[in-house]
Amino acid sequence: MLLGELSDELGSRTRALETLKWLFAQRPLPTSLPDAVPGVSQKVWSAFRARGGLTLPQVKERQVSSDGTTKYALDFGGTLVETVRIPTERRSTICVSSQAGCSRRCVFCATKELGFHRQLKAEEIVAQYLVARAEAPPEAPARNVVFMGMGEPFDNLDEVMRAVEVLTQAPAPQLKATSVTVSTSGVLPGMRRFLAESSASLALSLNATTDAQREQLMPHNKTWPIAALLGELQQDTRPHREHFIEYVLFDRVNDTDADADRLVALMKPLRARVNLIPHNPFPGSPLKAPSDERLRQFHARVVAKGQLCLVRWPRGREIAAACGQLVLANSAQGFETPRSAV
Ligand code: SAH
């Protein structure tokens, strides 16, 4: 709940603040609301508790990769969703899903194989963060959230905006708005509203430098072509804001010198950082990652022209937790109904 709503429910802002502080201090996570919360009168709390509970999923499966990246299969009343915790030395990043499945048809992404199952509610998105956060090592607290799990966040805009608000609200978890990044495959109306209303960060999955090339990879580029997407970023009037441009590299598809040069030219009018991601394989994928050498050459060429650019080497690849690999591959169940082939 947003602080204002919880204040209304509990009849005071102080009680709402105490409740949120309590919730985000719990480790391990409680499975239900407790009988009492310090700072909240028993009568008010009991009445509140009778009206609702915690939307926490069951952890169906937990896979840990050798680099510590952990993939969770979470069960929300029969709907399975994947969430990934990625630890680095000083902080952990939680990668959350915004939909169960996805209705976009990006040819390089495993999640499309699932089709679209349903939208996730804001509370289910926040719950993914809560579950993964509770298991982050103390020296690497969960300070970052990226909406780069299953689904297209801007096809579920209201719930995603609400989840961002909850994640950034005081007193807890109070993530910095710039530490919450919503990644989109380029759904223009959603981008427009997000840039106007949210102070969180935006990542655009560009993945190609010409419309012809991008349409092959991401069919909805026909509706929202590259110039329109980048034009929207250019018009972002929020001060000091940088955007992230994701560029997945595919062997012999978008990894030539000409691609690198076009990418730099497209970035020129923007305040943007480019993240290069080598394609992560999945069974049946028609595409391959370039060699590491080719990737380094591409990176060097972009950087040499003055463009900020990092290579995002994959984390958790061997447990299929890296970008574009989330497909519930190791779950016996797949989605709730008979889609057990998934
Ligand atoms: N739908 C959103 C968020 C989920 S995908 C989006 O498209 O941005 C998160 C990131 O993973 C995107 O940048 C996407 O381009 C990238 N991605 C998808 N499939 C991939 C794959 N097989 N290998 C590497 N990156 C992939």
GROMACS .gro file of C-alpha atoms and ligand atoms in nm:
model
  368
    1MET     CA    1   0.000   0.000   0.000
    2LEU     CA    2   0.099   0.358  -0.050
    3LEU     CA    3   0.162   0.545   0.272
    4GLY     CA    4  -0.146   0.763   0.228
    5GLU     CA    5  -0.371   0.460   0.178
    6LEU     CA    6  -0.225   0.279   0.476
    7SER     CA    7  -0.266   0.594   0.686
    8ASP     CA    8  -0.634   0.601   0.594
    9GLU     CA    9  -0.669   0.231   0.677
   10LEU     CA   10  -0.500   0.264   1.014
   11GLY     CA   11  -0.640   0.606   1.093
   12SER     CA   12  -0.304   0.775   1.137
   13ARG     CA   13   0.014   0.844   0.949
   14THR     CA   14   0.228   0.751   1.249
   15ARG     CA   15   0.076   0.405   1.262
   16ALA     CA   16   0.128   0.362   0.888
   17LEU     CA   17   0.494   0.463   0.923
   18GLU     CA   18   0.543   0.214   1.209
   19THR     CA   19   0.378  -0.064   1.009
   20LEU     CA   20   0.596  -0.008   0.703
   21LYS     CA   21   0.909   0.008   0.920
   22TRP     CA   22   0.806  -0.316   1.084
   23LEU     CA   23   0.738  -0.495   0.754
   24PHE     CA   24   1.068  -0.405   0.594
   25ALA     CA   25   1.269  -0.495   0.905
   26GLN     CA   26   1.149  -0.859   0.913
   27ARG     CA   27   1.394  -1.139   0.834
   28PRO     CA   28   1.298  -1.405   0.753
   29LEU     CA   29   0.981  -1.274   0.602
   30PRO     CA   30   0.666  -1.343   0.803
   31THR     CA   31   0.410  -1.560   0.631
   32SER     CA   32   0.118  -1.366   0.770
   33LEU     CA   33   0.046  -1.045   0.954
   34PRO     CA   34   0.141  -1.069   1.323
   35ASP     CA   35  -0.100  -1.026   1.613
   36ALA     CA   36   0.049  -0.688   1.700
   37VAL     CA   37   0.284  -0.427   1.557
   38PRO     CA   38   0.478  -0.196   1.790
   39GLY     CA   39   0.341   0.156   1.778
   40VAL     CA   40  -0.004   0.055   1.647
   41SER     CA   41  -0.296   0.021   1.887
   42GLN     CA   42  -0.422  -0.332   1.926
   43LYS     CA   43  -0.779  -0.243   1.837
   44VAL     CA   44  -0.687  -0.068   1.512
   45TRP     CA   45  -0.444  -0.341   1.416
   46SER     CA   46  -0.689  -0.626   1.479
   47ALA     CA   47  -0.952  -0.455   1.265
   48PHE     CA   48  -0.698  -0.399   0.987
   49ARG     CA   49  -0.575  -0.755   1.008
   50ALA     CA   50  -0.928  -0.886   0.977
   51ARG     CA   51  -0.966  -0.697   0.648
   52GLY     CA   52  -0.656  -0.822   0.469
   53GLY     CA   53  -0.321  -0.991   0.476
   54LEU     CA   54   0.019  -1.015   0.315
   55THR     CA   55   0.044  -1.104  -0.052
   56LEU     CA   56   0.355  -1.313  -0.026
   57PRO     CA   57   0.428  -1.590  -0.273
   58GLN     CA   58   0.551  -1.936  -0.202
   59VAL     CA   59   0.910  -1.994  -0.308
   60LYS     CA   60   0.870  -2.296  -0.536
   61GLU     CA   61   1.228  -2.315  -0.638
   62ARG     CA   62   1.557  -2.143  -0.571
   63GLN     CA   63   1.855  -2.194  -0.801
   64VAL     CA   64   2.193  -2.052  -0.714
   65SER     CA   65   2.459  -1.999  -0.980
   66SER     CA   66   2.832  -2.016  -0.910
   67ASP     CA   67   2.854  -1.634  -0.909
   68GLY     CA   68   2.587  -1.613  -0.636
   69THR     CA   69   2.309  -1.506  -0.871
   70THR     CA   70   1.989  -1.664  -0.742
   71LYS     CA   71   1.679  -1.731  -0.946
   72TYR     CA   72   1.349  -1.774  -0.765
   73ALA     CA   73   1.039  -1.936  -0.905
   74LEU     CA   74   0.761  -1.772  -0.705
   75ASP     CA   75   0.408  -1.898  -0.689
   76PHE     CA   76   0.134  -1.637  -0.657
   77GLY     CA   77  -0.179  -1.846  -0.610
   78GLY     CA   78  -0.099  -2.075  -0.902
   79THR     CA   79   0.077  -1.820  -1.120
   80LEU     CA   80   0.451  -1.877  -1.142
   81VAL     CA   81   0.684  -1.584  -1.181
   82GLU     CA   82   1.063  -1.559  -1.193
   83THR     CA   83   1.271  -1.313  -0.994
   84VAL     CA   84   1.649  -1.289  -0.986
   85ARG     CA   85   1.884  -1.162  -0.714
   86ILE     CA   86   2.222  -1.051  -0.846
   87PRO     CA   87   2.482  -0.981  -0.577
   88THR     CA   88   2.789  -0.767  -0.629
   89GLU     CA   89   3.046  -0.677  -0.365
   90ARG     CA   90   2.850  -0.402  -0.194
   91ARG     CA   91   2.495  -0.427  -0.312
   92SER     CA   92   2.244  -0.662  -0.466
   93THR     CA   93   2.019  -0.592  -0.759
   94ILE     CA   94   1.677  -0.751  -0.771
   95CYS     CA   95   1.539  -0.820  -1.116
   96VAL     CA   96   1.159  -0.835  -1.102
   97SER     CA   97   0.893  -0.953  -1.346
   98SER     CA   98   0.606  -0.723  -1.440
   99GLN     CA   99   0.387  -0.982  -1.612
  100ALA     CA  100   0.345  -1.358  -1.599
  101GLY     CA  101   0.467  -1.430  -1.952
  102CYS     CA  102   0.471  -1.156  -2.215
  103SER     CA  103   0.267  -1.060  -2.517
  104ARG     CA  104   0.554  -0.904  -2.712
  105ARG     CA  105   0.718  -1.126  -2.973
  106CYS     CA  106   1.090  -1.036  -2.949
  107VAL     CA  107   1.250  -1.324  -3.138
  108PHE     CA  108   1.558  -1.336  -2.915
  109CYS     CA  109   1.376  -1.364  -2.581
  110ALA     CA  110   1.280  -1.693  -2.418
  111THR     CA  111   0.987  -1.544  -2.224
  112LYS     CA  112   0.780  -1.510  -2.543
  113GLU     CA  113   0.759  -1.891  -2.558
  114LEU     CA  114   0.527  -1.876  -2.257
  115GLY     CA  115   0.278  -1.648  -2.422
  116PHE     CA  116   0.092  -1.407  -2.200
  117HIS     CA  117  -0.066  -1.539  -1.885
  118ARG     CA  118  -0.168  -1.241  -1.677
  119GLN     CA  119  -0.071  -0.898  -1.547
  120LEU     CA  120   0.099  -0.883  -1.210
  121LYS     CA  121  -0.043  -0.655  -0.944
  122ALA     CA  122   0.182  -0.391  -0.787
  123GLU     CA  123   0.178  -0.585  -0.461
  124GLU     CA  124   0.305  -0.895  -0.644
  125ILE     CA  125   0.589  -0.694  -0.793
  126VAL     CA  126   0.681  -0.551  -0.453
  127ALA     CA  127   0.653  -0.898  -0.299
  128GLN     CA  128   0.917  -1.028  -0.542
  129TYR     CA  129   1.150  -0.760  -0.412
  130LEU     CA  130   1.065  -0.844  -0.050
  131VAL     CA  131   1.135  -1.215  -0.091
  132ALA     CA  132   1.466  -1.168  -0.271
  133ARG     CA  133   1.573  -0.881  -0.046
  134ALA     CA  134   1.524  -1.088   0.267
  135GLU     CA  135   1.794  -1.326   0.140
  136ALA     CA  136   2.050  -1.066   0.030
  137PRO     CA  137   2.378  -1.094   0.221
  138PRO     CA  138   2.412  -0.821   0.488
  139GLU     CA  139   2.722  -0.680   0.318
  140ALA     CA  140   2.532  -0.653  -0.012
  141PRO     CA  141   2.186  -0.515   0.071
  142ALA     CA  142   1.922  -0.499  -0.202
  143ARG     CA  143   1.941  -0.135  -0.307
  144ASN     CA  144   1.862  -0.166  -0.676
  145VAL     CA  145   1.558  -0.292  -0.858
  146VAL     CA  146   1.543  -0.348  -1.232
  147PHE     CA  147   1.223  -0.435  -1.418
  148MET     CA  148   1.405  -0.670  -1.651
  149GLY     CA  149   1.244  -0.999  -1.559
  150MET     CA  150   0.950  -1.149  -1.743
  151GLY     CA  151   0.711  -0.921  -1.922
  152GLU     CA  152   0.687  -0.579  -2.078
  153PRO     CA  153   0.645  -0.327  -1.793
  154PHE     CA  154   0.470  -0.068  -2.009
  155ASP     CA  155   0.203  -0.320  -2.106
  156ASN     CA  156   0.116  -0.315  -1.734
  157LEU     CA  157   0.179   0.050  -1.674
  158ASP     CA  158  -0.055   0.137  -1.385
  159GLU     CA  159   0.066  -0.149  -1.167
  160VAL     CA  160   0.430  -0.087  -1.253
  161MET     CA  161   0.402   0.284  -1.170
  162ARG     CA  162   0.240   0.196  -0.840
  163ALA     CA  163   0.509  -0.061  -0.758
  164VAL     CA  164   0.779   0.198  -0.829
  165GLU     CA  165   0.605   0.440  -0.593
  166VAL     CA  166   0.588   0.181  -0.315
  167LEU     CA  167   0.952   0.081  -0.362
  168THR     CA  168   1.069   0.439  -0.337
  169GLN     CA  169   0.841   0.562  -0.059
  170ALA     CA  170   0.953   0.660   0.291
  171PRO     CA  171   1.010   0.525   0.548
  172ALA     CA  172   1.083   0.192   0.380
  173PRO     CA  173   1.216   0.050   0.160
  174GLN     CA  174   1.287   0.401   0.029
  175LEU     CA  175   1.502   0.302  -0.267
  176LYS     CA  176   1.650   0.594  -0.456
  177ALA     CA  177   1.439   0.669  -0.763
  178THR     CA  178   1.752   0.648  -0.975
  179SER     CA  179   1.819   0.299  -0.834
  180VAL     CA  180   1.493   0.170  -0.975
  181THR     CA  181   1.511   0.109  -1.349
  182VAL     CA  182   1.219   0.016  -1.568
  183SER     CA  183   1.323  -0.147  -1.893
  184THR     CA  184   1.097  -0.132  -2.198
  185SER     CA  185   1.103  -0.294  -2.536
  186GLY     CA  186   0.980   0.041  -2.667
  187VAL     CA  187   0.610   0.083  -2.594
  188LEU     CA  188   0.584   0.451  -2.675
  189PRO     CA  189   0.264   0.557  -2.493
  190GLY     CA  190   0.396   0.397  -2.172
  191MET     CA  191   0.734   0.565  -2.212
  192ARG     CA  192   0.566   0.901  -2.253
  193ARG     CA  193   0.363   0.868  -1.934
  194PHE     CA  194   0.650   0.719  -1.737
  195LEU     CA  195   0.884   1.004  -1.830
  196ALA     CA  196   0.619   1.258  -1.740
  197GLU     CA  197   0.514   1.108  -1.408
  198SER     CA  198   0.793   0.898  -1.261
  199SER     CA  199   1.133   0.993  -1.130
  200ALA     CA  200   1.271   0.641  -1.172
  201SER     CA  201   1.522   0.549  -1.442
  202LEU     CA  202   1.429   0.429  -1.786
  203ALA     CA  203   1.610   0.172  -1.998
  204LEU     CA  204   1.515   0.128  -2.362
  205SER     CA  205   1.594  -0.204  -2.527
  206LEU     CA  206   1.707  -0.075  -2.865
  207ASN     CA  207   1.889  -0.382  -2.999
  208ALA     CA  208   1.916  -0.255  -3.357
  209THR     CA  209   2.013   0.061  -3.543
  210THR     CA  210   1.775   0.055  -3.839
  211ASP     CA  211   1.399   0.007  -3.842
  212ALA     CA  212   1.427  -0.278  -4.093
  213GLN     CA  213   1.664  -0.464  -3.863
  214ARG     CA  214   1.466  -0.387  -3.548
  215GLU     CA  215   1.135  -0.499  -3.701
  216GLN     CA  216   1.286  -0.839  -3.767
  217LEU     CA  217   1.389  -0.871  -3.403
  218MET     CA  218   1.106  -0.684  -3.231
  219PRO     CA  219   0.788  -0.681  -3.444
  220HIS     CA  220   0.622  -0.395  -3.253
  221ASN     CA  221   0.887  -0.164  -3.396
  222LYS     CA  222   0.643  -0.129  -3.689
  223THR     CA  223   0.412   0.062  -3.455
  224TRP     CA  224   0.677   0.256  -3.262
  225PRO     CA  225   0.991   0.299  -3.475
  226ILE     CA  226   1.336   0.399  -3.355
  227ALA     CA  227   1.312   0.773  -3.428
  228ALA     CA  228   0.989   0.805  -3.227
  229LEU     CA  229   1.136   0.617  -2.929
  230LEU     CA  230   1.460   0.813  -2.919
  231GLY     CA  231   1.272   1.138  -2.983
  232GLU     CA  232   1.073   1.072  -2.668
  233LEU     CA  233   1.390   1.027  -2.464
  234GLN     CA  234   1.531   1.344  -2.611
  235GLN     CA  235   1.228   1.538  -2.493
  236ASP     CA  236   1.262   1.422  -2.133
  237THR     CA  237   1.273   1.746  -1.943
  238ARG     CA  238   1.366   1.600  -1.603
  239PRO     CA  239   1.692   1.763  -1.495
  240HIS     CA  240   2.016   1.562  -1.485
  241ARG     CA  241   1.854   1.247  -1.613
  242GLU     CA  242   2.044   0.986  -1.803
  243HIS     CA  243   1.882   0.706  -1.994
  244PHE     CA  244   2.004   0.354  -2.043
  245ILE     CA  245   2.007   0.202  -2.386
  246GLU     CA  246   2.024  -0.175  -2.390
  247TYR     CA  247   2.180  -0.328  -2.698
  248VAL     CA  248   2.181  -0.706  -2.718
  249LEU     CA  249   2.448  -0.822  -2.962
  250PHE     CA  250   2.369  -1.099  -3.207
  251ASP     CA  251   2.638  -1.261  -3.415
  252ARG     CA  252   2.635  -1.126  -3.772
  253VAL     CA  253   2.303  -0.952  -3.723
  254ASN     CA  254   2.371  -0.623  -3.545
  255ASP     CA  255   2.741  -0.644  -3.453
  256THR     CA  256   2.919  -0.489  -3.751
  257ASP     CA  257   3.131  -0.173  -3.750
  258ALA     CA  258   2.853  -0.001  -3.942
  259ASP     CA  259   2.610  -0.092  -3.661
  260ALA     CA  260   2.849   0.049  -3.402
  261ASP     CA  261   2.879   0.374  -3.599
  262ARG     CA  262   2.504   0.405  -3.645
  263LEU     CA  263   2.453   0.338  -3.275
  264VAL     CA  264   2.687   0.621  -3.181
  265ALA     CA  265   2.512   0.855  -3.425
  266LEU     CA  266   2.171   0.768  -3.278
  267MET     CA  267   2.300   0.835  -2.925
  268LYS     CA  268   2.447   1.177  -3.010
  269PRO     CA  269   2.143   1.389  -2.921
  270LEU     CA  270   2.073   1.192  -2.602
  271ARG     CA  271   2.210   1.180  -2.248
  272ALA     CA  272   2.242   0.806  -2.254
  273ARG     CA  273   2.463   0.519  -2.150
  274VAL     CA  274   2.476   0.215  -2.367
  275ASN     CA  275   2.480  -0.131  -2.212
  276LEU     CA  276   2.599  -0.403  -2.448
  277ILE     CA  277   2.457  -0.745  -2.364
  278PRO     CA  278   2.581  -1.055  -2.545
  279HIS     CA  279   2.284  -1.266  -2.650
  280ASN     CA  280   2.207  -1.532  -2.394
  281PRO     CA  281   2.117  -1.858  -2.556
  282PHE     CA  282   1.808  -2.065  -2.489
  283PRO     CA  283   1.690  -2.383  -2.655
  284GLY     CA  284   1.546  -2.307  -2.995
  285SER     CA  285   1.691  -1.956  -3.018
  286PRO     CA  286   1.763  -1.872  -3.382
  287LEU     CA  287   2.040  -1.631  -3.281
  288LYS     CA  288   2.390  -1.654  -3.137
  289ALA     CA  289   2.613  -1.424  -2.936
  290PRO     CA  290   2.916  -1.280  -3.114
  291SER     CA  291   3.259  -1.398  -3.005
  292ASP     CA  292   3.402  -1.216  -2.702
  293GLU     CA  293   3.661  -1.068  -2.935
  294ARG     CA  294   3.397  -0.924  -3.166
  295LEU     CA  295   3.209  -0.789  -2.865
  296ARG     CA  296   3.521  -0.615  -2.738
  297GLN     CA  297   3.587  -0.464  -3.081
  298PHE     CA  298   3.231  -0.334  -3.103
  299HIS     CA  299   3.260  -0.189  -2.753
  300ALA     CA  300   3.599  -0.028  -2.828
  301ARG     CA  301   3.465   0.132  -3.146
  302VAL     CA  302   3.166   0.286  -2.964
  303VAL     CA  303   3.379   0.411  -2.675
  304ALA     CA  304   3.642   0.554  -2.911
  305LYS     CA  305   3.375   0.783  -3.052
  306GLY     CA  306   3.307   0.925  -2.709
  307GLN     CA  307   2.992   0.733  -2.621
  308LEU     CA  308   2.954   0.601  -2.263
  309CYS     CA  309   2.919   0.228  -2.302
  310LEU     CA  310   2.961  -0.079  -2.081
  311VAL     CA  311   2.958  -0.448  -2.155
  312ARG     CA  312   2.714  -0.633  -1.929
  313TRP     CA  313   2.872  -0.974  -1.905
  314PRO     CA  314   2.599  -1.223  -1.821
  315ARG     CA  315   2.532  -1.326  -1.463
  316GLY     CA  316   2.364  -1.652  -1.378
  317ARG     CA  317   2.377  -1.790  -1.731
  318GLU     CA  318   2.420  -2.152  -1.625
  319ILE     CA  319   2.094  -2.144  -1.430
  320ALA     CA  320   1.916  -1.960  -1.716
  321ALA     CA  321   1.872  -1.652  -1.499
  322ALA     CA  322   2.038  -1.407  -1.738
  323CYS     CA  323   1.851  -1.152  -1.953
  324GLY     CA  324   1.598  -1.310  -2.183
  325GLN     CA  325   1.629  -1.658  -2.038
  326LEU     CA  326   1.337  -1.645  -1.797
  327VAL     CA  327   1.099  -1.912  -1.909
  328LEU     CA  328   1.039  -2.128  -1.600
  329ALA     CA  329   1.254  -2.389  -1.771
  330ASN     CA  330   1.326  -2.583  -1.458
  331SER     CA  331   0.986  -2.575  -1.311
  332ALA     CA  332   0.787  -2.892  -1.348
  333GLN     CA  333   0.469  -2.693  -1.344
  334GLY     CA  334   0.499  -2.404  -1.586
  335PHE     CA  335   0.188  -2.192  -1.556
  336GLU     CA  336  -0.106  -2.296  -1.349
  337THR     CA  337  -0.300  -2.484  -1.611
  338PRO     CA  338  -0.194  -2.765  -1.834
  339ARG     CA  339   0.095  -2.584  -1.999
  340SER     CA  340   0.334  -2.837  -1.855
  341ALA     CA  341   0.532  -2.853  -2.176
  342VAL     CA  342   0.675  -2.511  -2.094
  343SAH     N1  343   1.038  -0.624  -2.182
  343SAH     C1  344   1.139  -0.542  -2.123
  343SAH     C2  345   1.204  -0.603  -2.000
  343SAH     C3  346   1.243  -0.748  -2.006
  343SAH     S1  347   1.380  -0.793  -2.108
  343SAH     C4  348   1.244  -0.504  -2.225
  343SAH     O1  349   1.239  -0.554  -2.337
  343SAH     O2  350   1.327  -0.419  -2.197
  343SAH     C5  351   1.519  -0.724  -2.027
  343SAH     C6  352   1.640  -0.707  -2.120
  343SAH     O3  353   1.688  -0.834  -2.163
  343SAH     C7  354   1.610  -0.627  -2.245
  343SAH     O4  355   1.710  -0.530  -2.265
  343SAH     C8  356   1.616  -0.730  -2.357
  343SAH     O5  357   1.655  -0.673  -2.479
  343SAH     C9  358   1.719  -0.827  -2.302
  343SAH     N2  359   1.710  -0.962  -2.356
  343SAH    C10  360   1.599  -1.029  -2.391
  343SAH     N3  361   1.632  -1.153  -2.437
  343SAH    C11  362   1.766  -1.163  -2.430
  343SAH    C12  363   1.858  -1.267  -2.458
  343SAH     N4  364   1.819  -1.386  -2.502
  343SAH     N5  365   1.990  -1.243  -2.436
  343SAH    C13  366   2.031  -1.124  -2.387
  343SAH     N6  367   1.947  -1.023  -2.355
  343SAH    C14  368   1.816  -1.042  -2.376
   0.00000   0.00000   0.00000
